[in-house]
DNA sequence: ATAGGATAAATTATCTATAATTTTATGAGG
DNA sequence: CCTCATAAAATTATAGATAATTTATCCTAT
């Protein structure tokens, strides 16, 4: 993992805290005391405050003036909201990306899917899953949209980790394959529809019992 | 205009700069020097930096580590991107809001539309237009989605102001009325379709000549 | 027991100073 | 003229101090 040489302290703190929050190392509602974080990182509290502003922008923390910062909570409603937003935005991105998807990109995406299948833990799996989505969507060339999707994806990962930590399994990802097939066949509508359904799966209660049909297992 | 008593300096600076950027008082690409802004507001530069982080989150400025902050530019591609994202997200919000739209809300929205018709300048008009959209979408009860839409709306307002400043006219807003009619008739699909088309209008080149059919005039 | 007020402690927000980095200006050489 | 090196100036990022606000604790009265 290479850290850009120009990374400021504030950016570094923000990155590390984001990772920690997403991985579940910080409980929803937990207070983030700027002085304590500063002490942990061996810095002044001022870049910590700047890091907080960044985390807030990502939706990972909530703050009130003069009352501090807490790790953002999530309710089932929020999980569902994020899923819905992802479905809307990822479909939009896919539609714009589709004309630019090369065989090479699709092959890489397939490779990422394979990596997800082989993943030994939920973090590796999520990483492969994110790579898959990014590979397919990045060619849309819409930076603001991609940034929004990234933030939503981080939120999803957080939900996923918190819901799946105890019941992790590494399944074959049928939806990913279906999306790839459709894209290879030039059938963007099908790809978009499968993607939307697949992404919205994360809005399902995390502990839903498997139903009789194969549930999509990645978001 | 009441300013919350608890508004911090950083929030205030952020708000004022955002308003200034949106209104076109700061050109795209313009450098925002933290010390100069601090001097203008009579504060230290530290809350200015925090304000910058907030503005960045809103997409109104861009920053590079150690190289400062500039007012975000916009290309036609970005204008179009914002329009597309708005269409996707506002339609999503409207679908979720629709079951909660009361007659009172629809009446207020109609009143906002009327205010827009009477607006004497583009700022008043945009304010009424924003109120219209907010009234219809807020009942979706999805805070993250509404925040995203707000940021996109601010970006749209900025584009609008920069494109319309010299050719402002106060037209009747047929799309707003069509949306209201459809909603009153319980026809959510039509409302959503009109909304999407209407919102995407902002992706049109701002100086497009009026065509033979009435162009939607609000976004 | 509870409620209210006072005080202390903790925390947040901003200020000032300093260090680090980038940008600009200047001069020398080809 | 251009290029390069150096110095100076400007700017950004952070540290440590200070001021303001909130929270916690203690005491008194009912």
CSV table of C-alpha atoms (C1' of nucleotides) in Angstrom, one decimal:
chain,number,residue,atom,x,y,z
A,1,UNK,CA,0.0,0.0,0.0
A,2,UNK,CA,1.7,3.2,-1.2
A,3,UNK,CA,0.8,6.4,0.5
A,4,UNK,CA,1.2,9.4,-1.8
A,5,UNK,CA,4.2,11.4,-0.7
A,6,UNK,CA,2.1,14.5,-0.7
A,7,UNK,CA,-0.6,13.2,1.7
A,8,UNK,CA,-1.2,15.8,4.4
A,9,UNK,CA,-1.7,14.8,8.0
A,10,UNK,CA,-5.4,15.7,7.7
A,11,UNK,CA,-5.9,13.5,4.7
A,12,UNK,CA,-4.0,10.6,6.3
A,13,UNK,CA,-6.1,10.8,9.5
A,14,UNK,CA,-9.2,11.0,7.5
A,15,UNK,CA,-8.3,7.9,5.4
A,16,UNK,CA,-7.3,5.8,8.5
A,17,UNK,CA,-10.4,6.8,10.4
A,18,UNK,CA,-12.6,6.1,7.4
A,19,UNK,CA,-11.1,2.6,7.0
A,20,UNK,CA,-11.6,2.0,10.7
A,21,UNK,CA,-15.2,3.1,10.6
A,22,UNK,CA,-16.0,1.1,7.5
A,23,UNK,CA,-14.3,-2.0,8.9
A,24,UNK,CA,-16.6,-1.7,12.0
A,25,UNK,CA,-13.8,-0.8,14.4
A,26,UNK,CA,-15.9,2.2,15.6
A,27,UNK,CA,-19.4,1.7,16.7
A,28,UNK,CA,-22.2,3.9,15.4
A,29,UNK,CA,-22.8,6.8,17.7
A,30,UNK,CA,-19.3,6.6,19.2
A,31,UNK,CA,-17.9,10.0,20.1
A,32,UNK,CA,-14.7,11.0,18.3
A,33,UNK,CA,-12.9,13.4,20.6
A,34,UNK,CA,-10.6,15.6,18.6
A,35,UNK,CA,-7.9,15.8,21.3
A,36,UNK,CA,-7.9,12.0,21.8
A,37,UNK,CA,-7.6,11.3,18.1
A,38,UNK,CA,-4.8,14.0,17.9
A,39,UNK,CA,-3.0,12.2,20.7
A,40,UNK,CA,-3.4,8.9,19.1
A,41,UNK,CA,-1.9,10.2,15.9
A,42,UNK,CA,0.7,12.3,17.6
A,43,UNK,CA,-0.5,15.6,15.9
A,44,UNK,CA,-2.2,18.8,16.8
A,45,UNK,CA,-6.0,18.7,16.9
A,46,UNK,CA,-6.3,21.1,14.0
A,47,UNK,CA,-5.7,18.6,11.2
A,48,UNK,CA,-8.0,16.2,13.1
A,49,UNK,CA,-10.7,18.7,12.7
A,50,UNK,CA,-10.0,19.0,9.0
A,51,UNK,CA,-10.1,15.2,8.8
A,52,UNK,CA,-13.5,15.3,10.5
A,53,UNK,CA,-14.8,17.6,7.8
A,54,UNK,CA,-13.8,15.2,5.2
A,55,UNK,CA,-15.3,12.2,7.0
A,56,UNK,CA,-18.5,14.2,7.4
A,57,UNK,CA,-18.6,14.8,3.6
A,58,UNK,CA,-18.3,11.1,3.1
A,59,UNK,CA,-21.3,10.5,5.4
A,60,UNK,CA,-19.2,8.5,7.9
A,61,UNK,CA,-19.6,10.8,10.8
A,62,UNK,CA,-22.1,13.4,11.9
A,63,UNK,CA,-21.2,16.6,13.7
A,64,UNK,CA,-23.0,19.4,15.5
A,65,UNK,CA,-21.4,22.8,16.1
A,66,UNK,CA,-19.6,22.8,19.5
A,67,UNK,CA,-20.8,19.4,20.4
A,68,UNK,CA,-18.4,17.2,18.7
A,69,UNK,CA,-18.4,14.5,16.1
A,70,UNK,CA,-19.9,11.0,16.3
A,71,UNK,CA,-19.6,8.0,14.1
A,72,UNK,CA,-22.7,8.0,11.8
A,73,UNK,CA,-25.2,5.4,12.7
A,74,UNK,CA,-27.3,3.5,10.3
A,75,UNK,CA,-30.8,2.3,10.5
A,76,UNK,CA,-32.4,-0.1,8.1
A,77,UNK,CA,-34.0,2.9,6.4
A,78,UNK,CA,-30.5,4.3,5.7
A,79,UNK,CA,-29.3,1.0,4.4
A,80,UNK,CA,-32.2,1.0,2.1
A,81,UNK,CA,-31.7,4.6,1.1
A,82,UNK,CA,-28.1,3.9,0.2
A,83,UNK,CA,-29.1,0.9,-1.8
A,84,UNK,CA,-31.7,2.9,-3.8
A,85,UNK,CA,-29.3,5.7,-4.5
A,86,UNK,CA,-26.7,3.3,-5.6
A,87,UNK,CA,-29.1,1.6,-7.9
A,88,UNK,CA,-30.0,4.9,-9.5
A,89,UNK,CA,-26.5,6.2,-9.8
A,90,UNK,CA,-24.7,3.0,-10.8
A,91,UNK,CA,-27.2,2.3,-13.6
A,92,UNK,CA,-26.7,5.9,-14.8
A,93,UNK,CA,-23.0,5.4,-14.8
A,94,UNK,CA,-23.2,2.0,-16.5
A,95,UNK,CA,-25.3,3.4,-19.3
A,96,UNK,CA,-22.7,6.1,-19.9
A,97,UNK,CA,-19.8,3.6,-19.5
A,98,UNK,CA,-21.2,0.9,-21.7
A,99,UNK,CA,-20.1,2.3,-25.1
A,100,UNK,CA,-16.6,2.6,-23.7
A,101,UNK,CA,-16.2,-0.9,-22.3
A,102,UNK,CA,-13.4,-2.7,-24.0
A,103,UNK,CA,-12.8,-6.4,-24.0
A,104,UNK,CA,-9.8,-5.8,-21.8
A,105,UNK,CA,-12.0,-4.0,-19.2
A,106,UNK,CA,-14.5,-6.8,-19.2
A,107,UNK,CA,-11.8,-9.4,-18.8
A,108,UNK,CA,-10.4,-7.4,-15.9
A,109,UNK,CA,-13.8,-7.3,-14.4
A,110,UNK,CA,-14.2,-11.0,-14.8
A,111,UNK,CA,-10.9,-11.5,-13.1
A,112,UNK,CA,-12.0,-9.3,-10.2
A,113,UNK,CA,-15.1,-11.4,-9.9
A,114,UNK,CA,-13.0,-14.5,-9.8
A,115,UNK,CA,-10.9,-13.0,-7.1
A,116,UNK,CA,-14.0,-12.3,-5.1
A,117,UNK,CA,-15.0,-15.9,-5.5
A,118,UNK,CA,-11.7,-17.0,-4.0
A,119,UNK,CA,-11.7,-14.4,-1.2
A,120,UNK,CA,-11.0,-15.9,2.2
A,121,UNK,CA,-12.7,-13.2,4.2
A,122,UNK,CA,-15.2,-10.5,3.8
A,123,UNK,CA,-12.7,-7.7,3.4
A,124,UNK,CA,-10.9,-9.4,0.5
A,125,UNK,CA,-14.2,-10.1,-1.1
A,126,UNK,CA,-15.5,-6.6,-0.7
A,127,UNK,CA,-12.3,-5.3,-2.2
A,128,UNK,CA,-12.7,-7.5,-5.3
A,129,UNK,CA,-16.4,-6.6,-5.5
A,130,UNK,CA,-15.5,-2.9,-5.4
A,131,UNK,CA,-12.9,-3.4,-8.1
A,132,UNK,CA,-15.5,-5.1,-10.2
A,133,UNK,CA,-17.9,-2.2,-10.0
A,134,UNK,CA,-15.2,0.4,-10.5
A,135,UNK,CA,-13.9,-1.3,-13.6
A,136,UNK,CA,-17.3,-1.3,-15.2
A,137,UNK,CA,-18.3,2.2,-14.2
A,138,UNK,CA,-15.1,4.2,-14.5
A,139,UNK,CA,-15.4,4.5,-18.4
A,140,UNK,CA,-18.5,6.7,-17.9
A,141,UNK,CA,-16.0,9.5,-17.4
A,142,UNK,CA,-18.2,11.4,-15.1
A,143,UNK,CA,-16.1,12.3,-12.1
A,144,UNK,CA,-18.7,13.7,-9.8
A,145,UNK,CA,-20.9,10.7,-10.4
A,146,UNK,CA,-18.1,8.3,-9.7
A,147,UNK,CA,-17.2,10.1,-6.5
A,148,UNK,CA,-20.8,9.8,-5.3
A,149,UNK,CA,-20.9,6.2,-6.1
A,150,UNK,CA,-17.6,5.6,-4.2
A,151,UNK,CA,-19.0,7.3,-1.1
A,152,UNK,CA,-22.1,5.2,-1.3
A,153,UNK,CA,-20.1,2.1,-1.9
A,154,UNK,CA,-18.1,2.8,1.3
A,155,UNK,CA,-21.3,3.1,3.2
A,156,UNK,CA,-22.5,-0.2,1.7
A,157,UNK,CA,-19.3,-1.9,2.7
A,158,UNK,CA,-19.8,-0.7,6.2
A,159,UNK,CA,-23.3,-2.1,6.3
A,160,UNK,CA,-22.1,-5.3,4.8
A,161,UNK,CA,-19.3,-5.8,7.2
A,162,UNK,CA,-21.5,-5.1,10.2
A,163,UNK,CA,-24.2,-7.4,8.9
A,164,UNK,CA,-22.1,-10.2,7.6
A,165,UNK,CA,-19.3,-10.4,9.9
A,166,UNK,CA,-20.6,-13.5,11.7
A,167,UNK,CA,-22.1,-15.3,8.8
A,168,UNK,CA,-19.7,-14.8,6.0
A,169,UNK,CA,-19.6,-17.2,3.1
A,170,UNK,CA,-17.8,-17.0,-0.2
A,171,UNK,CA,-20.3,-17.7,-2.9
A,172,UNK,CA,-20.2,-17.6,-6.6
A,173,UNK,CA,-21.4,-14.3,-7.8
A,174,UNK,CA,-24.1,-15.0,-10.4
A,175,UNK,CA,-25.2,-11.4,-10.8
A,176,UNK,CA,-21.7,-10.2,-11.7
A,177,UNK,CA,-21.5,-12.9,-14.3
A,178,UNK,CA,-24.9,-12.0,-15.7
A,179,UNK,CA,-23.9,-8.4,-15.9
A,180,UNK,CA,-20.8,-9.3,-17.8
A,181,UNK,CA,-22.6,-11.6,-20.2
A,182,UNK,CA,-25.2,-8.9,-21.0
A,183,UNK,CA,-22.5,-6.4,-21.5
A,184,UNK,CA,-20.5,-8.7,-23.8
A,185,UNK,CA,-23.6,-9.3,-25.8
A,186,UNK,CA,-24.2,-5.6,-26.0
A,187,UNK,CA,-27.4,-5.8,-24.0
A,188,UNK,CA,-27.1,-2.8,-21.9
A,189,UNK,CA,-30.7,-2.8,-20.7
A,190,UNK,CA,-30.4,-6.3,-19.2
A,191,UNK,CA,-27.0,-5.4,-17.7
A,192,UNK,CA,-28.5,-2.3,-16.1
A,193,UNK,CA,-31.5,-4.1,-14.8
A,194,UNK,CA,-29.4,-6.9,-13.2
A,195,UNK,CA,-27.1,-4.3,-11.7
A,196,UNK,CA,-29.9,-2.3,-10.2
A,197,UNK,CA,-31.4,-5.5,-8.6
A,198,UNK,CA,-28.0,-6.6,-7.5
A,199,UNK,CA,-27.1,-3.3,-5.9
A,200,UNK,CA,-30.5,-3.1,-4.2
A,201,UNK,CA,-29.9,-6.4,-2.5
A,202,UNK,CA,-27.8,-4.5,0.0
A,203,UNK,CA,-31.0,-2.9,1.2
A,204,UNK,CA,-32.3,-6.3,2.2
A,205,UNK,CA,-32.1,-7.1,5.9
A,206,UNK,CA,-28.6,-8.5,6.4
A,207,UNK,CA,-29.8,-11.5,8.3
A,208,UNK,CA,-32.5,-12.5,5.8
A,209,UNK,CA,-32.7,-16.2,5.7
A,210,UNK,CA,-31.7,-17.7,2.3
A,211,UNK,CA,-34.9,-18.1,0.2
A,212,UNK,CA,-35.6,-20.8,-2.3
A,213,UNK,CA,-34.0,-18.9,-5.2
A,214,UNK,CA,-30.4,-18.0,-5.3
A,215,UNK,CA,-30.0,-14.6,-3.6
A,216,UNK,CA,-27.5,-12.3,-5.1
A,217,UNK,CA,-24.6,-12.3,-2.8
A,218,UNK,CA,-22.7,-9.2,-3.7
A,219,UNK,CA,-23.4,-5.5,-3.7
B,1,UNK,CA,-32.5,36.1,7.0
B,2,UNK,CA,-31.8,34.7,10.4
B,3,UNK,CA,-28.4,33.2,11.0
B,4,UNK,CA,-28.4,30.4,13.6
B,5,UNK,CA,-26.9,31.7,16.8
B,6,UNK,CA,-24.7,28.7,17.0
B,7,UNK,CA,-23.2,29.1,13.5
B,8,UNK,CA,-19.4,28.8,13.8
B,9,UNK,CA,-17.1,31.1,11.9
B,10,UNK,CA,-16.1,28.3,9.6
B,11,UNK,CA,-19.7,27.5,8.7
B,12,UNK,CA,-20.5,31.2,8.2
B,13,UNK,CA,-17.5,31.7,5.8
B,14,UNK,CA,-18.5,28.5,4.0
B,15,UNK,CA,-22.0,29.7,3.6
B,16,UNK,CA,-21.1,33.2,2.4
B,17,UNK,CA,-18.5,31.9,-0.1
B,18,UNK,CA,-20.9,29.3,-1.4
B,19,UNK,CA,-23.5,32.0,-2.0
B,20,UNK,CA,-20.9,34.1,-3.7
B,21,UNK,CA,-19.7,31.3,-5.9
B,22,UNK,CA,-23.2,30.2,-6.9
B,23,UNK,CA,-24.2,33.8,-7.7
B,24,UNK,CA,-21.2,34.0,-10.0
B,25,UNK,CA,-19.2,36.5,-8.0
B,26,UNK,CA,-16.2,34.3,-8.2
B,27,UNK,CA,-15.0,33.0,-11.5
B,28,UNK,CA,-14.2,29.4,-12.2
B,29,UNK,CA,-10.6,28.7,-11.7
B,30,UNK,CA,-10.1,31.7,-9.4
B,31,UNK,CA,-7.7,31.1,-6.6
B,32,UNK,CA,-9.0,31.3,-3.0
B,33,UNK,CA,-6.1,32.4,-0.8
B,34,UNK,CA,-6.8,31.3,2.7
B,35,UNK,CA,-5.0,34.3,4.2
B,36,UNK,CA,-6.8,36.8,2.0
B,37,UNK,CA,-10.2,35.3,2.8
B,38,UNK,CA,-9.3,35.3,6.5
B,39,UNK,CA,-8.4,39.0,6.2
B,40,UNK,CA,-11.6,39.8,4.5
B,41,UNK,CA,-13.6,38.1,7.2
B,42,UNK,CA,-11.4,39.3,10.0
B,43,UNK,CA,-10.6,35.9,11.3
B,44,UNK,CA,-7.7,33.5,11.5
B,45,UNK,CA,-7.0,31.3,8.5
B,46,UNK,CA,-7.8,28.1,10.3
B,47,UNK,CA,-11.6,28.3,10.1
B,48,UNK,CA,-11.1,29.4,6.5
B,49,UNK,CA,-9.5,26.1,5.8
B,50,UNK,CA,-12.3,24.3,7.4
B,51,UNK,CA,-14.7,26.3,5.3
B,52,UNK,CA,-12.8,25.2,2.3
B,53,UNK,CA,-13.3,21.6,3.2
B,54,UNK,CA,-17.0,22.2,3.3
B,55,UNK,CA,-17.1,23.9,0.0
B,56,UNK,CA,-15.1,21.1,-1.4
B,57,UNK,CA,-17.6,18.6,-0.2
B,58,UNK,CA,-20.2,20.6,-2.0
B,59,UNK,CA,-18.3,20.5,-5.2
B,60,UNK,CA,-18.0,24.3,-5.4
B,61,UNK,CA,-14.2,24.4,-5.1
B,62,UNK,CA,-11.3,22.1,-5.9
B,63,UNK,CA,-8.2,21.8,-3.9
B,64,UNK,CA,-4.8,20.1,-4.2
B,65,UNK,CA,-2.6,19.5,-1.2
B,66,UNK,CA,-0.3,22.4,-0.5
B,67,UNK,CA,-1.3,24.1,-3.7
B,68,UNK,CA,-4.4,25.8,-2.6
B,69,UNK,CA,-8.0,26.0,-3.5
B,70,UNK,CA,-9.7,27.2,-6.7
B,71,UNK,CA,-13.3,27.9,-7.5
B,72,UNK,CA,-14.5,24.8,-9.3
B,73,UNK,CA,-14.9,25.2,-13.0
B,74,UNK,CA,-17.6,23.7,-15.1
B,75,UNK,CA,-17.5,22.4,-18.6
B,76,UNK,CA,-20.4,21.5,-20.6
B,77,UNK,CA,-19.7,17.9,-19.7
B,78,UNK,CA,-20.0,18.7,-16.0
B,79,UNK,CA,-23.2,20.6,-16.6
B,80,UNK,CA,-24.6,17.6,-18.3
B,81,UNK,CA,-23.3,15.3,-15.7
B,82,UNK,CA,-25.1,17.3,-12.9
B,83,UNK,CA,-28.2,17.3,-15.0
B,84,UNK,CA,-28.1,13.5,-15.4
B,85,UNK,CA,-27.4,12.9,-11.8
B,86,UNK,CA,-30.2,15.2,-10.8
B,87,UNK,CA,-32.6,13.5,-13.1
B,88,UNK,CA,-31.8,10.1,-11.6
B,89,UNK,CA,-31.9,11.2,-8.0
B,90,UNK,CA,-34.9,13.5,-8.2
B,91,UNK,CA,-36.9,10.9,-9.8
B,92,UNK,CA,-35.9,8.5,-7.1
B,93,UNK,CA,-36.9,11.0,-4.5
B,94,UNK,CA,-40.2,11.8,-6.1
B,95,UNK,CA,-41.2,8.2,-6.3
B,96,UNK,CA,-40.6,7.8,-2.6
B,97,UNK,CA,-42.2,11.2,-1.8
B,98,UNK,CA,-45.3,10.7,-3.9
B,99,UNK,CA,-47.3,8.5,-1.4
B,100,UNK,CA,-46.7,11.3,1.2
B,101,UNK,CA,-47.7,14.3,-0.8
B,102,UNK,CA,-50.6,16.0,0.8
B,103,UNK,CA,-52.9,18.5,-0.9
B,104,UNK,CA,-51.3,21.2,1.3
B,105,UNK,CA,-47.9,20.4,0.0
B,106,UNK,CA,-49.1,20.5,-3.6
B,107,UNK,CA,-50.8,23.8,-2.9
B,108,UNK,CA,-47.6,25.2,-1.5
B,109,UNK,CA,-45.6,23.9,-4.5
B,110,UNK,CA,-48.1,25.6,-6.8
B,111,UNK,CA,-47.7,28.8,-4.8
B,112,UNK,CA,-43.9,28.5,-5.2
B,113,UNK,CA,-44.4,28.0,-8.9
B,114,UNK,CA,-46.5,31.1,-9.0
B,115,UNK,CA,-43.8,33.0,-7.2
B,116,UNK,CA,-41.4,31.9,-9.8
B,117,UNK,CA,-43.6,33.3,-12.5
B,118,UNK,CA,-43.6,36.6,-10.8
B,119,UNK,CA,-39.9,36.7,-10.1
B,120,UNK,CA,-38.2,39.9,-11.1
B,121,UNK,CA,-34.7,38.5,-11.4
B,122,UNK,CA,-33.0,35.2,-11.8
B,123,UNK,CA,-32.1,34.9,-8.1
B,124,UNK,CA,-35.8,35.2,-7.0
B,125,UNK,CA,-36.8,32.9,-9.6
B,126,UNK,CA,-34.2,30.3,-8.7
B,127,UNK,CA,-35.2,30.5,-5.1
B,128,UNK,CA,-38.9,29.8,-6.0
B,129,UNK,CA,-37.8,27.0,-8.3
B,130,UNK,CA,-35.7,25.4,-5.5
B,131,UNK,CA,-38.6,25.7,-3.1
B,132,UNK,CA,-40.8,24.0,-5.6
B,133,UNK,CA,-38.5,21.1,-5.9
B,134,UNK,CA,-37.8,20.8,-2.2
B,135,UNK,CA,-41.5,20.9,-1.4
B,136,UNK,CA,-42.2,17.9,-3.6
B,137,UNK,CA,-39.2,15.9,-2.8
B,138,UNK,CA,-38.8,16.4,1.0
B,139,UNK,CA,-41.5,13.9,1.9
B,140,UNK,CA,-39.4,11.1,0.6
B,141,UNK,CA,-37.8,11.2,4.1
B,142,UNK,CA,-34.4,10.2,2.8
B,143,UNK,CA,-31.9,12.6,4.2
B,144,UNK,CA,-28.8,11.5,2.4
B,145,UNK,CA,-30.6,11.7,-0.9
B,146,UNK,CA,-32.0,15.1,-0.2
B,147,UNK,CA,-28.6,16.4,0.7
B,148,UNK,CA,-27.2,15.1,-2.5
B,149,UNK,CA,-30.0,16.7,-4.5
B,150,UNK,CA,-29.4,20.0,-2.7
B,151,UNK,CA,-25.7,20.0,-3.6
B,152,UNK,CA,-26.6,19.2,-7.2
B,153,UNK,CA,-29.2,21.9,-7.2
B,154,UNK,CA,-26.7,24.4,-6.0
B,155,UNK,CA,-24.4,23.4,-8.8
B,156,UNK,CA,-27.3,23.8,-11.3
B,157,UNK,CA,-28.1,27.2,-9.9
B,158,UNK,CA,-24.6,28.2,-10.5
B,159,UNK,CA,-24.6,27.1,-14.1
B,160,UNK,CA,-28.0,28.7,-14.6
B,161,UNK,CA,-26.9,32.0,-13.3
B,162,UNK,CA,-23.8,32.0,-15.4
B,163,UNK,CA,-25.7,31.1,-18.5
B,164,UNK,CA,-28.7,33.2,-18.0
B,165,UNK,CA,-27.5,36.4,-16.5
B,166,UNK,CA,-27.6,38.3,-19.7
B,167,UNK,CA,-30.7,36.8,-21.1
B,168,UNK,CA,-33.1,36.4,-18.2
B,169,UNK,CA,-36.8,36.3,-18.8
B,170,UNK,CA,-39.5,35.3,-16.4
B,171,UNK,CA,-41.7,32.7,-18.2
B,172,UNK,CA,-44.5,30.5,-17.2
B,173,UNK,CA,-43.3,27.2,-16.0
B,174,UNK,CA,-45.2,24.6,-17.9
B,175,UNK,CA,-43.2,21.6,-16.6
B,176,UNK,CA,-43.9,22.5,-13.0
B,177,UNK,CA,-47.6,22.6,-13.7
B,178,UNK,CA,-47.5,19.4,-15.6
B,179,UNK,CA,-45.7,17.7,-12.7
B,180,UNK,CA,-48.3,19.0,-10.3
B,181,UNK,CA,-51.2,17.9,-12.5
B,182,UNK,CA,-49.8,14.4,-12.8
B,183,UNK,CA,-49.2,14.2,-9.0
B,184,UNK,CA,-52.7,15.5,-8.2
B,185,UNK,CA,-54.0,12.8,-10.6
B,186,UNK,CA,-51.9,10.2,-8.9
B,187,UNK,CA,-50.0,9.6,-12.0
B,188,UNK,CA,-46.5,9.2,-10.6
B,189,UNK,CA,-45.0,7.8,-13.7
B,190,UNK,CA,-45.9,10.8,-15.8
B,191,UNK,CA,-44.8,13.2,-13.0
B,192,UNK,CA,-41.4,11.4,-12.8
B,193,UNK,CA,-41.0,11.4,-16.6
B,194,UNK,CA,-41.7,15.2,-16.8
B,195,UNK,CA,-39.4,15.8,-13.8
B,196,UNK,CA,-36.6,13.9,-15.4
B,197,UNK,CA,-36.9,15.7,-18.7
B,198,UNK,CA,-37.3,19.0,-17.0
B,199,UNK,CA,-34.3,18.6,-14.8
B,200,UNK,CA,-32.2,17.4,-17.7
B,201,UNK,CA,-33.0,20.6,-19.5
B,202,UNK,CA,-30.2,22.2,-17.5
B,203,UNK,CA,-27.8,20.0,-19.4
B,204,UNK,CA,-28.7,21.9,-22.5
B,205,UNK,CA,-26.3,24.5,-23.7
B,206,UNK,CA,-27.3,27.6,-21.8
B,207,UNK,CA,-27.3,29.8,-24.9
B,208,UNK,CA,-29.4,27.5,-27.0
B,209,UNK,CA,-31.7,29.6,-29.1
B,210,UNK,CA,-35.4,29.2,-28.4
B,211,UNK,CA,-36.7,26.5,-30.6
B,212,UNK,CA,-40.1,26.3,-32.2
B,213,UNK,CA,-41.6,24.4,-29.2
B,214,UNK,CA,-41.7,25.9,-25.7
B,215,UNK,CA,-38.5,25.0,-24.0
B,216,UNK,CA,-38.7,24.2,-20.3
B,217,UNK,CA,-37.4,27.2,-18.5
B,218,UNK,CA,-36.7,25.9,-15.1
B,219,UNK,CA,-34.5,23.2,-13.6
C,1,DA,C1',-36.0,11.2,46.5
C,2,DT,C1',-35.7,15.3,42.9
C,3,DA,C1',-34.5,19.9,41.1
C,4,DG,C1',-31.7,23.8,40.6
C,5,DG,C1',-27.6,26.3,40.9
C,6,DA,C1',-22.6,26.7,41.2
C,7,DT,C1',-18.2,25.1,40.1
C,8,DA,C1',-14.9,22.2,37.9
C,9,DA,C1',-13.5,19.5,34.1
C,10,DA,C1',-13.7,18.4,29.5
C,11,DT,C1',-14.2,19.6,24.9
C,12,DT,C1',-14.7,22.5,20.9
C,13,DA,C1',-13.3,26.5,18.0
C,14,DT,C1',-10.2,30.0,17.0
C,15,DC,C1',-5.9,32.6,17.3
C,16,DT,C1',-1.1,33.2,16.8
C,17,DA,C1',3.3,31.4,15.7
C,18,DT,C1',6.1,28.4,13.1
C,19,DA,C1',7.6,25.1,9.7
C,20,DA,C1',7.2,23.4,5.2
C,21,DT,C1',6.2,23.9,0.5
C,22,DT,C1',5.3,26.3,-3.7
C,23,DT,C1',5.5,30.3,-6.6
C,24,DT,C1',7.7,34.2,-8.3
C,25,DA,C1',11.5,37.1,-9.2
C,26,DT,C1',16.1,37.8,-10.4
C,27,DG,C1',20.5,37.1,-12.4
C,28,DA,C1',23.9,34.5,-15.0
C,29,DG,C1',25.2,32.0,-19.0
C,30,DG,C1',24.6,30.3,-23.7
D,1,DC,C1',15.9,35.4,-26.9
D,2,DC,C1',15.8,31.0,-23.7
D,3,DT,C1',17.2,28.0,-19.8
D,4,DC,C1',18.7,27.2,-15.4
D,5,DA,C1',19.9,28.2,-10.7
D,6,DT,C1',19.2,30.7,-6.7
D,7,DA,C1',17.0,33.7,-3.6
D,8,DA,C1',13.0,36.0,-2.0
D,9,DA,C1',8.2,36.2,-1.4
D,10,DA,C1',3.9,34.1,-0.9
D,11,DT,C1',1.2,30.4,0.5
D,12,DT,C1',-0.2,26.2,2.8
D,13,DA,C1',-0.3,23.1,6.8
D,14,DT,C1',0.4,22.3,11.5
D,15,DA,C1',1.6,23.1,16.4
D,16,DG,C1',0.7,25.1,20.7
D,17,DA,C1',-1.9,28.6,23.2
D,18,DT,C1',-6.1,30.7,24.4
D,19,DA,C1',-11.1,31.6,24.5
D,20,DA,C1',-15.7,29.9,24.4
D,21,DT,C1',-18.9,26.3,25.1
D,22,DT,C1',-20.7,22.1,26.9
D,23,DT,C1',-20.7,18.4,30.1
D,24,DA,C1',-20.1,16.4,34.6
D,25,DT,C1',-19.9,16.8,39.4
D,26,DC,C1',-21.1,18.6,43.8
D,27,DC,C1',-23.9,21.0,47.0
D,28,DT,C1',-28.1,22.8,48.8
D,29,DA,C1',-33.0,23.2,49.3
D,30,DT,C1',-37.5,21.2,49.0
